[in-house]
mmCIF file with all atom_site columns, C-alpha atoms in Angstrom:
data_model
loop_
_atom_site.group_PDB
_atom_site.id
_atom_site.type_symbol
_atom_site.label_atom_id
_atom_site.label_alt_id
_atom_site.label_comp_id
_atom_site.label_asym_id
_atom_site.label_entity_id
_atom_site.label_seq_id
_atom_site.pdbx_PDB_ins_code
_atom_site.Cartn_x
_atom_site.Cartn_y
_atom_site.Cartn_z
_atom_site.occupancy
_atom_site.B_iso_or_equiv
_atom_site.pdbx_formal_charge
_atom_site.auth_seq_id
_atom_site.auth_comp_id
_atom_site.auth_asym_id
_atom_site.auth_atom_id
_atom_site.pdbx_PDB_model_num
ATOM 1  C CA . UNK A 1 1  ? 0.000  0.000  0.000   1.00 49.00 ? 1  UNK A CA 1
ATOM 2  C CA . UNK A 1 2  ? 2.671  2.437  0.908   1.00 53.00 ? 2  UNK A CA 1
ATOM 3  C CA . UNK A 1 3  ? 5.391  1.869  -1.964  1.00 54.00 ? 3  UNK A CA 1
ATOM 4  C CA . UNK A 1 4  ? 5.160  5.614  -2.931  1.00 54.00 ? 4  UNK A CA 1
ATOM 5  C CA . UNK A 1 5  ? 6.921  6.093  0.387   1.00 55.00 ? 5  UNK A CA 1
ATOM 6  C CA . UNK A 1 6  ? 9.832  4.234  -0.079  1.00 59.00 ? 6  UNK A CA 1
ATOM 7  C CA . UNK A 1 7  ? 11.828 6.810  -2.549  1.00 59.00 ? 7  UNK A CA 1
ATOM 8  C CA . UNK A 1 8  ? 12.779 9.794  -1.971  1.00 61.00 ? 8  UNK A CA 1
ATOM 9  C CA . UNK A 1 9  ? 10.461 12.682 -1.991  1.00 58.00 ? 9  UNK A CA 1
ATOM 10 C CA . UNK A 1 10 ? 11.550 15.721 -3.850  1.00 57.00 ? 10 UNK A CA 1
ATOM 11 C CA . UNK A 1 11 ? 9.704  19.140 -3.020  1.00 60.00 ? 11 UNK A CA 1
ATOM 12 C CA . UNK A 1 12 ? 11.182 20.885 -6.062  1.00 61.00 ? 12 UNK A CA 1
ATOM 13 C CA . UNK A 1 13 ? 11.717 19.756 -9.391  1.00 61.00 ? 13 UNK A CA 1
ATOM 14 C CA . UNK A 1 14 ? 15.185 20.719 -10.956 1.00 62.00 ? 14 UNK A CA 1
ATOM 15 C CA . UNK A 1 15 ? 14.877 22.600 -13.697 1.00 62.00 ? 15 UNK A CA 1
ATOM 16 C CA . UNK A 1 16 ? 17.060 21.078 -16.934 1.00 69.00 ? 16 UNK A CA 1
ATOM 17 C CA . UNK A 1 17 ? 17.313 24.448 -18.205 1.00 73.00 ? 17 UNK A CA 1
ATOM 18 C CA . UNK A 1 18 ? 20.716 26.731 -17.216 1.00 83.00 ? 18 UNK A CA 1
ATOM 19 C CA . UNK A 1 19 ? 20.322 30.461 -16.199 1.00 82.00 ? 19 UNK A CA 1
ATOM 20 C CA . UNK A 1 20 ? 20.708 32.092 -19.142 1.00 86.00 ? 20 UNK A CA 1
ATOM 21 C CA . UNK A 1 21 ? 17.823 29.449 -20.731 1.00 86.00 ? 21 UNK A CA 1
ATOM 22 C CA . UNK A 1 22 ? 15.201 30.269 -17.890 1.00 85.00 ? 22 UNK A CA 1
ATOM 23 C CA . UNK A 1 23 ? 15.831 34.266 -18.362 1.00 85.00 ? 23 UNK A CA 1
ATOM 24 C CA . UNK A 1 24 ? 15.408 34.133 -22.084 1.00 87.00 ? 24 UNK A CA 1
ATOM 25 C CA . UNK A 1 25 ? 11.937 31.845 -21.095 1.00 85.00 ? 25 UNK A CA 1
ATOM 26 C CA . UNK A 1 26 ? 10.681 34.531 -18.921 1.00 85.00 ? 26 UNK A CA 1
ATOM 27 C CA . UNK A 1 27 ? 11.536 37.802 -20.966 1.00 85.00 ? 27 UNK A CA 1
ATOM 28 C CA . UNK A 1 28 ? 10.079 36.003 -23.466 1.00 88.00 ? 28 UNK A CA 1
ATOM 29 C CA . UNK A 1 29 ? 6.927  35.336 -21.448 1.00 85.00 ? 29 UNK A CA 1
ATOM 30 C CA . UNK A 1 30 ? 6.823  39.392 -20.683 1.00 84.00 ? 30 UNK A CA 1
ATOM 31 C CA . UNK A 1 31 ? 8.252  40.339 -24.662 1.00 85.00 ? 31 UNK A CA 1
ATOM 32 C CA . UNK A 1 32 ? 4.826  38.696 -25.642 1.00 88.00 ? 32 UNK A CA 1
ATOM 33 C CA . UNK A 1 33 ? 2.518  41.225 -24.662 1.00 86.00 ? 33 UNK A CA 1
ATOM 34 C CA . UNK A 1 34 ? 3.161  44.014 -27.708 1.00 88.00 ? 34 UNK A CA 1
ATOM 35 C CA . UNK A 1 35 ? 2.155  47.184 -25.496 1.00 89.00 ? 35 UNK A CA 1
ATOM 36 C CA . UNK A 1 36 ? 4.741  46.384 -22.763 1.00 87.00 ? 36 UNK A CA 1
ATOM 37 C CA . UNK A 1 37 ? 7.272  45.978 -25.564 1.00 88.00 ? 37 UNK A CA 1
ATOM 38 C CA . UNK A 1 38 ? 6.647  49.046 -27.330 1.00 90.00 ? 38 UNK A CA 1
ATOM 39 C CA . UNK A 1 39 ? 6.024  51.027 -23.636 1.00 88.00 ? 39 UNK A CA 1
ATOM 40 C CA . UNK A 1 40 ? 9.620  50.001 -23.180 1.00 88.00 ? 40 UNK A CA 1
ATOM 41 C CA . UNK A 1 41 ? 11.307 50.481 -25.754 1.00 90.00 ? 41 UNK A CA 1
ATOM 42 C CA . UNK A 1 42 ? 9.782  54.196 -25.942 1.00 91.00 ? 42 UNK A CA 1
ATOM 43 C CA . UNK A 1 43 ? 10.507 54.790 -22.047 1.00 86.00 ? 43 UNK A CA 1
ATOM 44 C CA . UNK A 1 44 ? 14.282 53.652 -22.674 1.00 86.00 ? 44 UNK A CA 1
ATOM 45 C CA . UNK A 1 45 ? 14.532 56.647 -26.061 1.00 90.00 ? 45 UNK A CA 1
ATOM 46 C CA . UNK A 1 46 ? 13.371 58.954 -23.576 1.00 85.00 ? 46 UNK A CA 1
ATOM 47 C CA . UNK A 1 47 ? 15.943 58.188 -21.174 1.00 81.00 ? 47 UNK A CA 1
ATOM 48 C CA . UNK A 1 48 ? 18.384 58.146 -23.510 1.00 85.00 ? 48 UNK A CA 1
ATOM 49 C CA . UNK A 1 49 ? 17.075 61.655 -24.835 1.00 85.00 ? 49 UNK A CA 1
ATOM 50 C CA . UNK A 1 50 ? 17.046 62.774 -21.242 1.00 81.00 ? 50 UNK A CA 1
ATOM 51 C CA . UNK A 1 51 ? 20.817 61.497 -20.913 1.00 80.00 ? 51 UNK A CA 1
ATOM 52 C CA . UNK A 1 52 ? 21.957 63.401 -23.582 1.00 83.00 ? 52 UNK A CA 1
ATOM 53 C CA . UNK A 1 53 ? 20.153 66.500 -22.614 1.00 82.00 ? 53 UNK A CA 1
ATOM 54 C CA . UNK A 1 54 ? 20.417 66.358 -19.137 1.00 76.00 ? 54 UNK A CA 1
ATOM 55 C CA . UNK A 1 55 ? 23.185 66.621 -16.494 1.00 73.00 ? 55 UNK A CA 1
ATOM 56 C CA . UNK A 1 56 ? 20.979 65.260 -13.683 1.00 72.00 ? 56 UNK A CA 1
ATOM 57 C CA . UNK A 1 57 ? 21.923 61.420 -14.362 1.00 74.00 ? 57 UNK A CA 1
ATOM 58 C CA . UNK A 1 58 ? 20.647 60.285 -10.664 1.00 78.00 ? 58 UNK A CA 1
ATOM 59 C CA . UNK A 1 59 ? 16.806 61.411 -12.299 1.00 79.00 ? 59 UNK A CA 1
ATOM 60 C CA . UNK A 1 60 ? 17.416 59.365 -14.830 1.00 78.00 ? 60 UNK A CA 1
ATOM 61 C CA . UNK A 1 61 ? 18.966 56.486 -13.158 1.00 82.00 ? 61 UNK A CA 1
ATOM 62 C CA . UNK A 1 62 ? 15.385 56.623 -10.699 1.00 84.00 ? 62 UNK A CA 1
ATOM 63 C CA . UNK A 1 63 ? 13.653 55.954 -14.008 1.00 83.00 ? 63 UNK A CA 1
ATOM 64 C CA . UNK A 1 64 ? 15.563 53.430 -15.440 1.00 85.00 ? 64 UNK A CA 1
ATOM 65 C CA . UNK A 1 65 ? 14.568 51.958 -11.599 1.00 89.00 ? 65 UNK A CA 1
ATOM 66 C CA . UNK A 1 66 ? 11.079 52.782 -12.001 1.00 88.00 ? 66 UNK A CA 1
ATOM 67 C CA . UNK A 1 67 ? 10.948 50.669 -15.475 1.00 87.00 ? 67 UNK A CA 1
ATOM 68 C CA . UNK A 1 68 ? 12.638 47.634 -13.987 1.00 90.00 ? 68 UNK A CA 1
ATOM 69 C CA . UNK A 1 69 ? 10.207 47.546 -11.138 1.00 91.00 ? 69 UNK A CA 1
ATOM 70 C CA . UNK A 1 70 ? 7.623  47.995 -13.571 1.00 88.00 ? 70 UNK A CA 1
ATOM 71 C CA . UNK A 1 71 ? 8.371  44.833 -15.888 1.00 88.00 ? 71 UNK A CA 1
ATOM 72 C CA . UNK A 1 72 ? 8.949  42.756 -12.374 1.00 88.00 ? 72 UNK A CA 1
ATOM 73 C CA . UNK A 1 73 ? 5.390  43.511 -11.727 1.00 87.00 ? 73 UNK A CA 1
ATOM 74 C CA . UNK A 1 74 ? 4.358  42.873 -14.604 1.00 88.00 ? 74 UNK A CA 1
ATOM 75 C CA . UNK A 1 75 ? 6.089  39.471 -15.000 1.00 86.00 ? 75 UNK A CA 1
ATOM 76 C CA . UNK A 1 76 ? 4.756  38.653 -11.861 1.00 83.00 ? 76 UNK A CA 1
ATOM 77 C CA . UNK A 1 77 ? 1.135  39.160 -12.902 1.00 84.00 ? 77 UNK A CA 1
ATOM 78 C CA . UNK A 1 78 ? 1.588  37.065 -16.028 1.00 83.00 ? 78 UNK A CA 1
ATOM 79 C CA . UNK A 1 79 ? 2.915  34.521 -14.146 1.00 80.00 ? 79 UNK A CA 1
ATOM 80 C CA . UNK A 1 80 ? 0.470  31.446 -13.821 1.00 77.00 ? 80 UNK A CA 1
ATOM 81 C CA . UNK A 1 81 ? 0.223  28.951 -10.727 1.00 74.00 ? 81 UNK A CA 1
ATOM 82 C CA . UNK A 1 82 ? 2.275  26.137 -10.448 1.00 73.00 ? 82 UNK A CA 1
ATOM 83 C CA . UNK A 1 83 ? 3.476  23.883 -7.247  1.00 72.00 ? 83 UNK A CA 1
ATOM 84 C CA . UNK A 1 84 ? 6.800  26.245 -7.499  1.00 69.00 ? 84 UNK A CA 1
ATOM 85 C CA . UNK A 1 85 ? 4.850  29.840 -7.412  1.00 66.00 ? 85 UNK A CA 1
ATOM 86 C CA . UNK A 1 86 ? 1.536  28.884 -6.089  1.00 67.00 ? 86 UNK A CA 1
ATOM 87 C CA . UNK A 1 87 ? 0.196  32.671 -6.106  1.00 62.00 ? 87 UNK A CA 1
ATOM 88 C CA . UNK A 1 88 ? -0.307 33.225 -9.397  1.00 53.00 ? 88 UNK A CA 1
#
């Protein structure tokens, strides 16, 4: 009755794929909505812009910030449940 007991048990799958593989997988998973892409790449030509215009580089450092926290958010709300992230 109680052979699936005898093995070991293994919380957490290893993944087969390296680091570089499971970045690419989840850019990928965020590159796939076409707004955020184009959002993006227009928010990073107007901090270049700014760069070259501007001498106040820590402003445009915070929003360089700002649009990294903004994909993480967003990755993490296109993220769907699994055993791993349960949340969702």
């Amino acid at each position: 009755i109680f052979n699936f007991l005898k093995g070991t048990i293994h919380l957490f799958r290893k993944s087969q794929r390296s680091l570089v593989g499971k970045l690419t997988h989840e850019f990928r998973l965020v590159a796939a909505d076409r707004r955020v892409t184009v959002l993006t790449m227009i928010r990073l030509l107007c901090s270049f812009c700014r760069l070259l215009l501007c001498t106040l580089h820590f402003l445009i450092l915070l929003f360089f910030f700002s649009l990294i926290t903004c994909l993480i958010s967003y990755w993490v709300m296109v993220k769907k449940p699994s055993p791993v992230y349960s949340f969702g």
